Amino acid sequence: MKEISPKEVEHMLSDGADMNIIDVREAEEVAEGKIPGAVNIPLGLIEFRKQDLDRSKEYVLVCRSGGRSGRAAEYLEGQGYQVVNMTGGMLAWEGNTE
């Protein structure tokens, strides 16, 4: 499984990179703040929402600490999607939130 650090994501976003970020936390966690532009698909719904994802795009998966997003990344990778897990999750995120 590919991984990316929160700092790398922050730098890429500040450089204007077009990133597809999926936050797999529950809605009440996301309400406390998420990476700008991230789409919330809770881990329990990934299996049912995967058809909404484009296999030709790469997705950065985020959660609170990196565990749930790691499980989501393993699942989606096994389904043929291009995914990267953000290590440390939102606990390690120092950038802006919305």
PDB file of N, CA and C in Angstrom:
ATOM      1  N   MET A   1       0.848  -1.187   0.000  1.00  0.00           N
ATOM      2  CA  MET A   1       0.000   0.000   0.000  1.00  0.00           C
ATOM      3  C   MET A   1       0.892   1.248   0.000  1.00  0.00           C
ATOM      4  N   LYS A   2       0.564   2.170  -0.888  1.00  0.00           N
ATOM      5  CA  LYS A   2       1.309   3.421  -0.951  1.00  0.00           C
ATOM      6  C   LYS A   2       0.883   4.328   0.201  1.00  0.00           C
ATOM      7  N   GLU A   3       1.822   5.126   0.695  1.00  0.00           N
ATOM      8  CA  GLU A   3       1.537   6.051   1.787  1.00  0.00           C
ATOM      9  C   GLU A   3       2.071   7.441   1.455  1.00  0.00           C
ATOM     10  N   ILE A   4       1.449   8.433   2.082  1.00  0.00           N
ATOM     11  CA  ILE A   4       1.867   9.820   1.922  1.00  0.00           C
ATOM     12  C   ILE A   4       1.753  10.495   3.286  1.00  0.00           C
ATOM     13  N   SER A   5       2.650  11.417   3.567  1.00  0.00           N
ATOM     14  CA  SER A   5       2.599  12.098   4.861  1.00  0.00           C
ATOM     15  C   SER A   5       1.646  13.289   4.790  1.00  0.00           C
ATOM     16  N   PRO A   6       1.111  13.700   5.936  1.00  0.00           N
ATOM     17  CA  PRO A   6       0.255  14.889   5.948  1.00  0.00           C
ATOM     18  C   PRO A   6       0.974  16.126   5.400  1.00  0.00           C
ATOM     19  N   LYS A   7       2.265  16.245   5.695  1.00  0.00           N
ATOM     20  CA  LYS A   7       3.032  17.392   5.189  1.00  0.00           C
ATOM     21  C   LYS A   7       3.090  17.378   3.668  1.00  0.00           C
ATOM     22  N   GLU A   8       3.283  16.191   3.073  1.00  0.00           N
ATOM     23  CA  GLU A   8       3.318  16.093   1.611  1.00  0.00           C
ATOM     24  C   GLU A   8       1.971  16.504   1.016  1.00  0.00           C
ATOM     25  N   VAL A   9       0.877  16.051   1.627  1.00  0.00           N
ATOM     26  CA  VAL A   9      -0.457  16.431   1.141  1.00  0.00           C
ATOM     27  C   VAL A   9      -0.638  17.934   1.245  1.00  0.00           C
ATOM     28  N   GLU A  10      -0.240  18.506   2.390  1.00  0.00           N
ATOM     29  CA  GLU A  10      -0.376  19.948   2.603  1.00  0.00           C
ATOM     30  C   GLU A  10       0.419  20.727   1.556  1.00  0.00           C
ATOM     31  N   HIS A  11       1.665  20.303   1.285  1.00  0.00           N
ATOM     32  CA  HIS A  11       2.495  20.991   0.288  1.00  0.00           C
ATOM     33  C   HIS A  11       1.897  20.871  -1.112  1.00  0.00           C
ATOM     34  N   MET A  12       1.403  19.689  -1.453  1.00  0.00           N
ATOM     35  CA  MET A  12       0.815  19.504  -2.781  1.00  0.00           C
ATOM     36  C   MET A  12      -0.429  20.377  -2.947  1.00  0.00           C
ATOM     37  N   LEU A  13      -1.256  20.452  -1.917  1.00  0.00           N
ATOM     38  CA  LEU A  13      -2.454  21.297  -1.991  1.00  0.00           C
ATOM     39  C   LEU A  13      -2.079  22.765  -2.103  1.00  0.00           C
ATOM     40  N   SER A  14      -1.070  23.199  -1.335  1.00  0.00           N
ATOM     41  CA  SER A  14      -0.665  24.607  -1.380  1.00  0.00           C
ATOM     42  C   SER A  14      -0.028  24.960  -2.724  1.00  0.00           C
ATOM     43  N   ASP A  15       0.514  23.947  -3.421  1.00  0.00           N
ATOM     44  CA  ASP A  15       1.084  24.164  -4.752  1.00  0.00           C
ATOM     45  C   ASP A  15       0.021  24.093  -5.845  1.00  0.00           C
ATOM     46  N   GLY A  16      -1.249  23.880  -5.434  1.00  0.00           N
ATOM     47  CA  GLY A  16      -2.340  23.875  -6.396  1.00  0.00           C
ATOM     48  C   GLY A  16      -2.616  22.532  -7.044  1.00  0.00           C
ATOM     49  N   ALA A  17      -2.057  21.456  -6.480  1.00  0.00           N
ATOM     50  CA  ALA A  17      -2.298  20.124  -7.054  1.00  0.00           C
ATOM     51  C   ALA A  17      -3.777  19.773  -6.950  1.00  0.00           C
ATOM     52  N   ASP A  18      -4.286  19.113  -7.980  1.00  0.00           N
ATOM     53  CA  ASP A  18      -5.672  18.644  -7.990  1.00  0.00           C
ATOM     54  C   ASP A  18      -5.682  17.262  -7.358  1.00  0.00           C
ATOM     55  N   MET A  19      -6.076  17.195  -6.086  1.00  0.00           N
ATOM     56  CA  MET A  19      -6.040  15.932  -5.355  1.00  0.00           C
ATOM     57  C   MET A  19      -7.451  15.454  -5.048  1.00  0.00           C
ATOM     58  N   ASN A  20      -7.620  14.152  -5.080  1.00  0.00           N
ATOM     59  CA  ASN A  20      -8.895  13.523  -4.733  1.00  0.00           C
ATOM     60  C   ASN A  20      -8.734  12.929  -3.341  1.00  0.00           C
ATOM     61  N   ILE A  21      -9.292  13.606  -2.340  1.00  0.00           N
ATOM     62  CA  ILE A  21      -9.125  13.187  -0.954  1.00  0.00           C
ATOM     63  C   ILE A  21     -10.449  12.655  -0.430  1.00  0.00           C
ATOM     64  N   ILE A  22     -10.396  11.454   0.145  1.00  0.00           N
ATOM     65  CA  ILE A  22     -11.577  10.843   0.750  1.00  0.00           C
ATOM     66  C   ILE A  22     -11.324  10.693   2.244  1.00  0.00           C
ATOM     67  N   ASP A  23     -12.189  11.292   3.036  1.00  0.00           N
ATOM     68  CA  ASP A  23     -12.115  11.195   4.490  1.00  0.00           C
ATOM     69  C   ASP A  23     -13.068  10.079   4.911  1.00  0.00           C
ATOM     70  N   VAL A  24     -12.528   9.012   5.504  1.00  0.00           N
ATOM     71  CA  VAL A  24     -13.347   7.847   5.843  1.00  0.00           C
ATOM     72  C   VAL A  24     -13.855   7.877   7.291  1.00  0.00           C
ATOM     73  N   ARG A  25     -13.704   9.015   7.970  1.00  0.00           N
ATOM     74  CA  ARG A  25     -14.224   9.130   9.333  1.00  0.00           C
ATOM     75  C   ARG A  25     -15.749   9.257   9.305  1.00  0.00           C
ATOM     76  N   GLU A  26     -16.358   9.080  10.481  1.00  0.00           N
ATOM     77  CA  GLU A  26     -17.804   9.245  10.602  1.00  0.00           C
ATOM     78  C   GLU A  26     -18.163  10.724  10.467  1.00  0.00           C
ATOM     79  N   ALA A  27     -19.400  11.002  10.070  1.00  0.00           N
ATOM     80  CA  ALA A  27     -19.850  12.378   9.796  1.00  0.00           C
ATOM     81  C   ALA A  27     -19.628  13.307  10.986  1.00  0.00           C
ATOM     82  N   GLU A  28     -19.864  12.823  12.214  1.00  0.00           N
ATOM     83  CA  GLU A  28     -19.685  13.698  13.376  1.00  0.00           C
ATOM     84  C   GLU A  28     -18.207  14.052  13.603  1.00  0.00           C
ATOM     85  N   GLU A  29     -17.291  13.166  13.197  1.00  0.00           N
ATOM     86  CA  GLU A  29     -15.864  13.481  13.290  1.00  0.00           C
ATOM     87  C   GLU A  29     -15.484  14.522  12.247  1.00  0.00           C
ATOM     88  N   VAL A  30     -16.003  14.344  11.048  1.00  0.00           N
ATOM     89  CA  VAL A  30     -15.702  15.266   9.943  1.00  0.00           C
ATOM     90  C   VAL A  30     -16.248  16.659  10.250  1.00  0.00           C
ATOM     91  N   ALA A  31     -17.370  16.729  10.967  1.00  0.00           N
ATOM     92  CA  ALA A  31     -17.977  18.019  11.311  1.00  0.00           C
ATOM     93  C   ALA A  31     -17.030  18.880  12.146  1.00  0.00           C
ATOM     94  N   GLU A  32     -16.071  18.254  12.815  1.00  0.00           N
ATOM     95  CA  GLU A  32     -15.098  18.996  13.622  1.00  0.00           C
ATOM     96  C   GLU A  32     -13.983  19.590  12.771  1.00  0.00           C
ATOM     97  N   GLY A  33     -13.940  19.238  11.496  1.00  0.00           N
ATOM     98  CA  GLY A  33     -12.942  19.788  10.585  1.00  0.00           C
ATOM     99  C   GLY A  33     -12.363  18.725   9.683  1.00  0.00           C
ATOM    100  N   LYS A  34     -12.236  19.075   8.397  1.00  0.00           N
ATOM    101  CA  LYS A  34     -11.648  18.160   7.421  1.00  0.00           C
ATOM    102  C   LYS A  34     -10.726  18.945   6.502  1.00  0.00           C
ATOM    103  N   ILE A  35      -9.918  18.227   5.762  1.00  0.00           N
ATOM    104  CA  ILE A  35      -9.033  18.854   4.782  1.00  0.00           C
ATOM    105  C   ILE A  35      -9.913  19.505   3.720  1.00  0.00           C
ATOM    106  N   PRO A  36      -9.643  20.775   3.383  1.00  0.00           N
ATOM    107  CA  PRO A  36     -10.470  21.449   2.376  1.00  0.00           C
ATOM    108  C   PRO A  36     -10.580  20.637   1.085  1.00  0.00           C
ATOM    109  N   GLY A  37     -11.815  20.450   0.640  1.00  0.00           N
ATOM    110  CA  GLY A  37     -12.075  19.726  -0.598  1.00  0.00           C
ATOM    111  C   GLY A  37     -12.242  18.230  -0.435  1.00  0.00           C
ATOM    112  N   ALA A  38     -11.966  17.709   0.757  1.00  0.00           N
ATOM    113  CA  ALA A  38     -12.110  16.264   0.975  1.00  0.00           C
ATOM    114  C   ALA A  38     -13.576  15.865   0.936  1.00  0.00           C
ATOM    115  N   VAL A  39     -13.826  14.677   0.414  1.00  0.00           N
ATOM    116  CA  VAL A  39     -15.170  14.113   0.349  1.00  0.00           C
ATOM    117  C   VAL A  39     -15.298  13.091   1.471  1.00  0.00           C
ATOM    118  N   ASN A  40     -16.399  13.156   2.214  1.00  0.00           N
ATOM    119  CA  ASN A  40     -16.606  12.217   3.318  1.00  0.00           C
ATOM    120  C   ASN A  40     -17.363  10.983   2.841  1.00  0.00           C
ATOM    121  N   ILE A  41     -16.695   9.833   2.935  1.00  0.00           N
ATOM    122  CA  ILE A  41     -17.341   8.531   2.716  1.00  0.00           C
ATOM    123  C   ILE A  41     -16.913   7.669   3.909  1.00  0.00           C
ATOM    124  N   PRO A  42     -17.763   7.542   4.931  1.00  0.00           N
ATOM    125  CA  PRO A  42     -17.381   6.754   6.104  1.00  0.00           C
ATOM    126  C   PRO A  42     -16.933   5.339   5.715  1.00  0.00           C
ATOM    127  N   LEU A  43     -15.978   4.806   6.477  1.00  0.00           N
ATOM    128  CA  LEU A  43     -15.411   3.495   6.182  1.00  0.00           C
ATOM    129  C   LEU A  43     -16.481   2.440   5.932  1.00  0.00           C
ATOM    130  N   GLY A  44     -17.534   2.436   6.743  1.00  0.00           N
ATOM    131  CA  GLY A  44     -18.587   1.441   6.596  1.00  0.00           C
ATOM    132  C   GLY A  44     -19.363   1.534   5.295  1.00  0.00           C
ATOM    133  N   LEU A  45     -19.223   2.654   4.579  1.00  0.00           N
ATOM    134  CA  LEU A  45     -19.956   2.838   3.320  1.00  0.00           C
ATOM    135  C   LEU A  45     -19.069   2.702   2.078  1.00  0.00           C
ATOM    136  N   ILE A  46     -17.765   2.529   2.276  1.00  0.00           N
ATOM    137  CA  ILE A  46     -16.840   2.447   1.138  1.00  0.00           C
ATOM    138  C   ILE A  46     -17.274   1.368   0.148  1.00  0.00           C
ATOM    139  N   GLU A  47     -17.631   0.202   0.647  1.00  0.00           N
ATOM    140  CA  GLU A  47     -18.020  -0.912  -0.227  1.00  0.00           C
ATOM    141  C   GLU A  47     -19.208  -0.539  -1.108  1.00  0.00           C
ATOM    142  N   PHE A  48     -20.137   0.254  -0.563  1.00  0.00           N
ATOM    143  CA  PHE A  48     -21.351   0.612  -1.291  1.00  0.00           C
ATOM    144  C   PHE A  48     -21.186   1.850  -2.162  1.00  0.00           C
ATOM    145  N   ARG A  49     -20.161   2.662  -1.886  1.00  0.00           N
ATOM    146  CA  ARG A  49     -19.952   3.896  -2.651  1.00  0.00           C
ATOM    147  C   ARG A  49     -18.805   3.791  -3.647  1.00  0.00           C
ATOM    148  N   LYS A  50     -18.135   2.639  -3.691  1.00  0.00           N
ATOM    149  CA  LYS A  50     -16.961   2.535  -4.567  1.00  0.00           C
ATOM    150  C   LYS A  50     -17.303   2.769  -6.028  1.00  0.00           C
ATOM    151  N   GLN A  51     -18.535   2.475  -6.432  1.00  0.00           N
ATOM    152  CA  GLN A  51     -18.907   2.694  -7.834  1.00  0.00           C
ATOM    153  C   GLN A  51     -18.937   4.190  -8.176  1.00  0.00           C
ATOM    154  N   ASP A  52     -18.941   5.062  -7.151  1.00  0.00           N
ATOM    155  CA  ASP A  52     -18.893   6.507  -7.386  1.00  0.00           C
ATOM    156  C   ASP A  52     -17.470   6.985  -7.691  1.00  0.00           C
ATOM    157  N   LEU A  53     -16.488   6.113  -7.513  1.00  0.00           N
ATOM    158  CA  LEU A  53     -15.083   6.476  -7.709  1.00  0.00           C
ATOM    159  C   LEU A  53     -14.628   6.110  -9.115  1.00  0.00           C
ATOM    160  N   ASP A  54     -13.680   6.874  -9.618  1.00  0.00           N
ATOM    161  CA  ASP A  54     -13.136   6.685 -10.964  1.00  0.00           C
ATOM    162  C   ASP A  54     -11.820   5.909 -10.853  1.00  0.00           C
ATOM    163  N   ARG A  55     -11.774   4.725 -11.452  1.00  0.00           N
ATOM    164  CA  ARG A  55     -10.565   3.890 -11.360  1.00  0.00           C
ATOM    165  C   ARG A  55      -9.343   4.538 -12.018  1.00  0.00           C
ATOM    166  N   SER A  56      -9.552   5.536 -12.864  1.00  0.00           N
ATOM    167  CA  SER A  56      -8.410   6.171 -13.530  1.00  0.00           C
ATOM    168  C   SER A  56      -7.778   7.273 -12.673  1.00  0.00           C
ATOM    169  N   LYS A  57      -8.403   7.601 -11.537  1.00  0.00           N
ATOM    170  CA  LYS A  57      -7.873   8.650 -10.651  1.00  0.00           C
ATOM    171  C   LYS A  57      -7.247   8.033  -9.415  1.00  0.00           C
ATOM    172  N   GLU A  58      -6.317   8.782  -8.832  1.00  0.00           N
ATOM    173  CA  GLU A  58      -5.703   8.352  -7.572  1.00  0.00           C
ATOM    174  C   GLU A  58      -6.398   9.067  -6.417  1.00  0.00           C
ATOM    175  N   TYR A  59      -6.665   8.327  -5.349  1.00  0.00           N
ATOM    176  CA  TYR A  59      -7.357   8.873  -4.183  1.00  0.00           C
ATOM    177  C   TYR A  59      -6.455   8.804  -2.955  1.00  0.00           C
ATOM    178  N   VAL A  60      -6.446   9.900  -2.197  1.00  0.00           N
ATOM    179  CA  VAL A  60      -5.741   9.938  -0.917  1.00  0.00           C
ATOM    180  C   VAL A  60      -6.795   9.687   0.154  1.00  0.00           C
ATOM    181  N   LEU A  61      -6.568   8.659   0.971  1.00  0.00           N
ATOM    182  CA  LEU A  61      -7.524   8.294   2.014  1.00  0.00           C
ATOM    183  C   LEU A  61      -7.046   8.793   3.371  1.00  0.00           C
ATOM    184  N   VAL A  62      -7.990   9.375   4.122  1.00  0.00           N
ATOM    185  CA  VAL A  62      -7.676  10.023   5.395  1.00  0.00           C
ATOM    186  C   VAL A  62      -8.662   9.556   6.463  1.00  0.00           C
ATOM    187  N   CYS A  63      -8.168   9.408   7.702  1.00  0.00           N
ATOM    188  CA  CYS A  63      -9.057   9.165   8.848  1.00  0.00           C
ATOM    189  C   CYS A  63      -8.463   9.895  10.056  1.00  0.00           C
ATOM    190  N   ARG A  64      -8.799   9.474  11.248  1.00  0.00           N
ATOM    191  CA  ARG A  64      -8.304  10.151  12.448  1.00  0.00           C
ATOM    192  C   ARG A  64      -6.805   9.921  12.645  1.00  0.00           C
ATOM    193  N   SER A  65      -6.379   8.636  12.558  1.00  0.00           N
ATOM    194  CA  SER A  65      -4.983   8.324  12.857  1.00  0.00           C
ATOM    195  C   SER A  65      -4.254   7.534  11.769  1.00  0.00           C
ATOM    196  N   GLY A  66      -4.965   7.101  10.748  1.00  0.00           N
ATOM    197  CA  GLY A  66      -4.349   6.353   9.653  1.00  0.00           C
ATOM    198  C   GLY A  66      -4.745   4.889   9.604  1.00  0.00           C
ATOM    199  N   GLY A  67      -5.423   4.383  10.638  1.00  0.00           N
ATOM    200  CA  GLY A  67      -5.817   2.977  10.685  1.00  0.00           C
ATOM    201  C   GLY A  67      -6.994   2.645   9.782  1.00  0.00           C
ATOM    202  N   ARG A  68      -8.084   3.383   9.950  1.00  0.00           N
ATOM    203  CA  ARG A  68      -9.278   3.120   9.128  1.00  0.00           C
ATOM    204  C   ARG A  68      -8.998   3.409   7.666  1.00  0.00           C
ATOM    205  N   SER A  69      -8.260   4.493   7.401  1.00  0.00           N
ATOM    206  CA  SER A  69      -7.951   4.810   6.003  1.00  0.00           C
ATOM    207  C   SER A  69      -7.038   3.739   5.409  1.00  0.00           C
ATOM    208  N   GLY A  70      -6.187   3.134   6.235  1.00  0.00           N
ATOM    209  CA  GLY A  70      -5.348   2.035   5.768  1.00  0.00           C
ATOM    210  C   GLY A  70      -6.181   0.836   5.368  1.00  0.00           C
ATOM    211  N   ARG A  71      -7.207   0.515   6.172  1.00  0.00           N
ATOM    212  CA  ARG A  71      -8.102  -0.599   5.835  1.00  0.00           C
ATOM    213  C   ARG A  71      -8.876  -0.287   4.555  1.00  0.00           C
ATOM    214  N   ALA A  72      -9.349   0.957   4.430  1.00  0.00           N
ATOM    215  CA  ALA A  72     -10.066   1.356   3.218  1.00  0.00           C
ATOM    216  C   ALA A  72      -9.147   1.272   2.002  1.00  0.00           C
ATOM    217  N   ALA A  73      -7.887   1.691   2.171  1.00  0.00           N
ATOM    218  CA  ALA A  73      -6.928   1.646   1.067  1.00  0.00           C
ATOM    219  C   ALA A  73      -6.680   0.206   0.628  1.00  0.00           C
ATOM    220  N   GLU A  74      -6.501  -0.707   1.590  1.00  0.00           N
ATOM    221  CA  GLU A  74      -6.289  -2.110   1.248  1.00  0.00           C
ATOM    222  C   GLU A  74      -7.489  -2.673   0.489  1.00  0.00           C
ATOM    223  N   TYR A  75      -8.682  -2.354   0.967  1.00  0.00           N
ATOM    224  CA  TYR A  75      -9.902  -2.844   0.314  1.00  0.00           C
ATOM    225  C   TYR A  75      -9.999  -2.309  -1.123  1.00  0.00           C
ATOM    226  N   LEU A  76      -9.876  -0.981  -1.272  1.00  0.00           N
ATOM    227  CA  LEU A  76     -10.031  -0.374  -2.595  1.00  0.00           C
ATOM    228  C   LEU A  76      -8.924  -0.811  -3.548  1.00  0.00           C
ATOM    229  N   GLU A  77      -7.708  -0.942  -3.036  1.00  0.00           N
ATOM    230  CA  GLU A  77      -6.603  -1.418  -3.863  1.00  0.00           C
ATOM    231  C   GLU A  77      -6.910  -2.817  -4.397  1.00  0.00           C
ATOM    232  N   GLY A  78      -7.487  -3.654  -3.544  1.00  0.00           N
ATOM    233  CA  GLY A  78      -7.871  -4.998  -3.954  1.00  0.00           C
ATOM    234  C   GLY A  78      -8.983  -5.011  -4.990  1.00  0.00           C
ATOM    235  N   GLN A  79      -9.732  -3.907  -5.061  1.00  0.00           N
ATOM    236  CA  GLN A  79     -10.818  -3.772  -6.042  1.00  0.00           C
ATOM    237  C   GLN A  79     -10.342  -3.082  -7.319  1.00  0.00           C
ATOM    238  N   GLY A  80      -9.039  -2.777  -7.400  1.00  0.00           N
ATOM    239  CA  GLY A  80      -8.483  -2.194  -8.614  1.00  0.00           C
ATOM    240  C   GLY A  80      -8.397  -0.681  -8.640  1.00  0.00           C
ATOM    241  N   TYR A  81      -8.558  -0.028  -7.478  1.00  0.00           N
ATOM    242  CA  TYR A  81      -8.473   1.431  -7.423  1.00  0.00           C
ATOM    243  C   TYR A  81      -7.058   1.865  -7.068  1.00  0.00           C
ATOM    244  N   GLN A  82      -6.700   3.086  -7.496  1.00  0.00           N
ATOM    245  CA  GLN A  82      -5.406   3.673  -7.178  1.00  0.00           C
ATOM    246  C   GLN A  82      -5.573   4.510  -5.912  1.00  0.00           C
ATOM    247  N   VAL A  83      -4.968   4.064  -4.822  1.00  0.00           N
ATOM    248  CA  VAL A  83      -5.158   4.734  -3.541  1.00  0.00           C
ATOM    249  C   VAL A  83      -3.840   4.921  -2.803  1.00  0.00           C
ATOM    250  N   VAL A  84      -3.820   5.950  -1.940  1.00  0.00           N
ATOM    251  CA  VAL A  84      -2.677   6.252  -1.094  1.00  0.00           C
ATOM    252  C   VAL A  84      -3.222   6.551   0.300  1.00  0.00           C
ATOM    253  N   ASN A  85      -2.611   5.974   1.319  1.00  0.00           N
ATOM    254  CA  ASN A  85      -3.035   6.221   2.692  1.00  0.00           C
ATOM    255  C   ASN A  85      -2.229   7.374   3.282  1.00  0.00           C
ATOM    256  N   MET A  86      -2.926   8.355   3.888  1.00  0.00           N
ATOM    257  CA  MET A  86      -2.225   9.451   4.572  1.00  0.00           C
ATOM    258  C   MET A  86      -1.874   8.990   5.984  1.00  0.00           C
ATOM    259  N   THR A  87      -0.582   8.811   6.228  1.00  0.00           N
ATOM    260  CA  THR A  87      -0.112   8.317   7.513  1.00  0.00           C
ATOM    261  C   THR A  87      -0.375   9.333   8.620  1.00  0.00           C
ATOM    262  N   GLY A  88      -0.720   8.839   9.795  1.00  0.00           N
ATOM    263  CA  GLY A  88      -0.944   9.722  10.936  1.00  0.00           C
ATOM    264  C   GLY A  88      -2.309  10.364  10.981  1.00  0.00           C
ATOM    265  N   GLY A  89      -3.024  10.350   9.856  1.00  0.00           N
ATOM    266  CA  GLY A  89      -4.374  10.895   9.797  1.00  0.00           C
ATOM    267  C   GLY A  89      -4.492  12.346  10.223  1.00  0.00           C
ATOM    268  N   MET A  90      -5.708  12.715  10.620  1.00  0.00           N
ATOM    269  CA  MET A  90      -5.983  14.102  11.002  1.00  0.00           C
ATOM    270  C   MET A  90      -5.267  14.492  12.295  1.00  0.00           C
ATOM    271  N   LEU A  91      -4.877  13.523  13.109  1.00  0.00           N
ATOM    272  CA  LEU A  91      -4.108  13.846  14.314  1.00  0.00           C
ATOM    273  C   LEU A  91      -2.770  14.484  13.944  1.00  0.00           C
ATOM    274  N   ALA A  92      -2.232  14.126  12.783  1.00  0.00           N
ATOM    275  CA  ALA A  92      -0.946  14.660  12.334  1.00  0.00           C
ATOM    276  C   ALA A  92      -1.105  15.838  11.371  1.00  0.00           C
ATOM    277  N   TRP A  93      -2.336  16.169  10.988  1.00  0.00           N
ATOM    278  CA  TRP A  93      -2.595  17.241  10.019  1.00  0.00           C
ATOM    279  C   TRP A  93      -2.394  18.596  10.688  1.00  0.00           C
ATOM    280  N   GLU A  94      -1.563  19.436  10.088  1.00  0.00           N
ATOM    281  CA  GLU A  94      -1.301  20.771  10.618  1.00  0.00           C
ATOM    282  C   GLU A  94      -1.812  21.871   9.695  1.00  0.00           C
ATOM    283  N   GLY A  95      -2.366  21.473   8.553  1.00  0.00           N
ATOM    284  CA  GLY A  95      -2.849  22.449   7.574  1.00  0.00           C
ATOM    285  C   GLY A  95      -4.226  22.989   7.925  1.00  0.00           C
ATOM    286  N   ASN A  96      -4.769  23.750   6.997  1.00  0.00           N
ATOM    287  CA  ASN A  96      -6.104  24.326   7.184  1.00  0.00           C
ATOM    288  C   ASN A  96      -7.160  23.238   7.170  1.00  0.00           C
ATOM    289  N   THR A  97      -8.273  23.537   7.826  1.00  0.00           N
ATOM    290  CA  THR A  97      -9.426  22.640   7.774  1.00  0.00           C
ATOM    291  C   THR A  97     -10.664  23.462   7.443  1.00  0.00           C
ATOM    292  N   GLU A  98     -11.697  22.755   7.024  1.00  0.00           N
ATOM    293  CA  GLU A  98     -12.973  23.424   6.746  1.00  0.00           C
ATOM    294  C   GLU A  98     -14.075  22.681   7.462  1.00  0.00           C
TER     295      GLU A  98
END
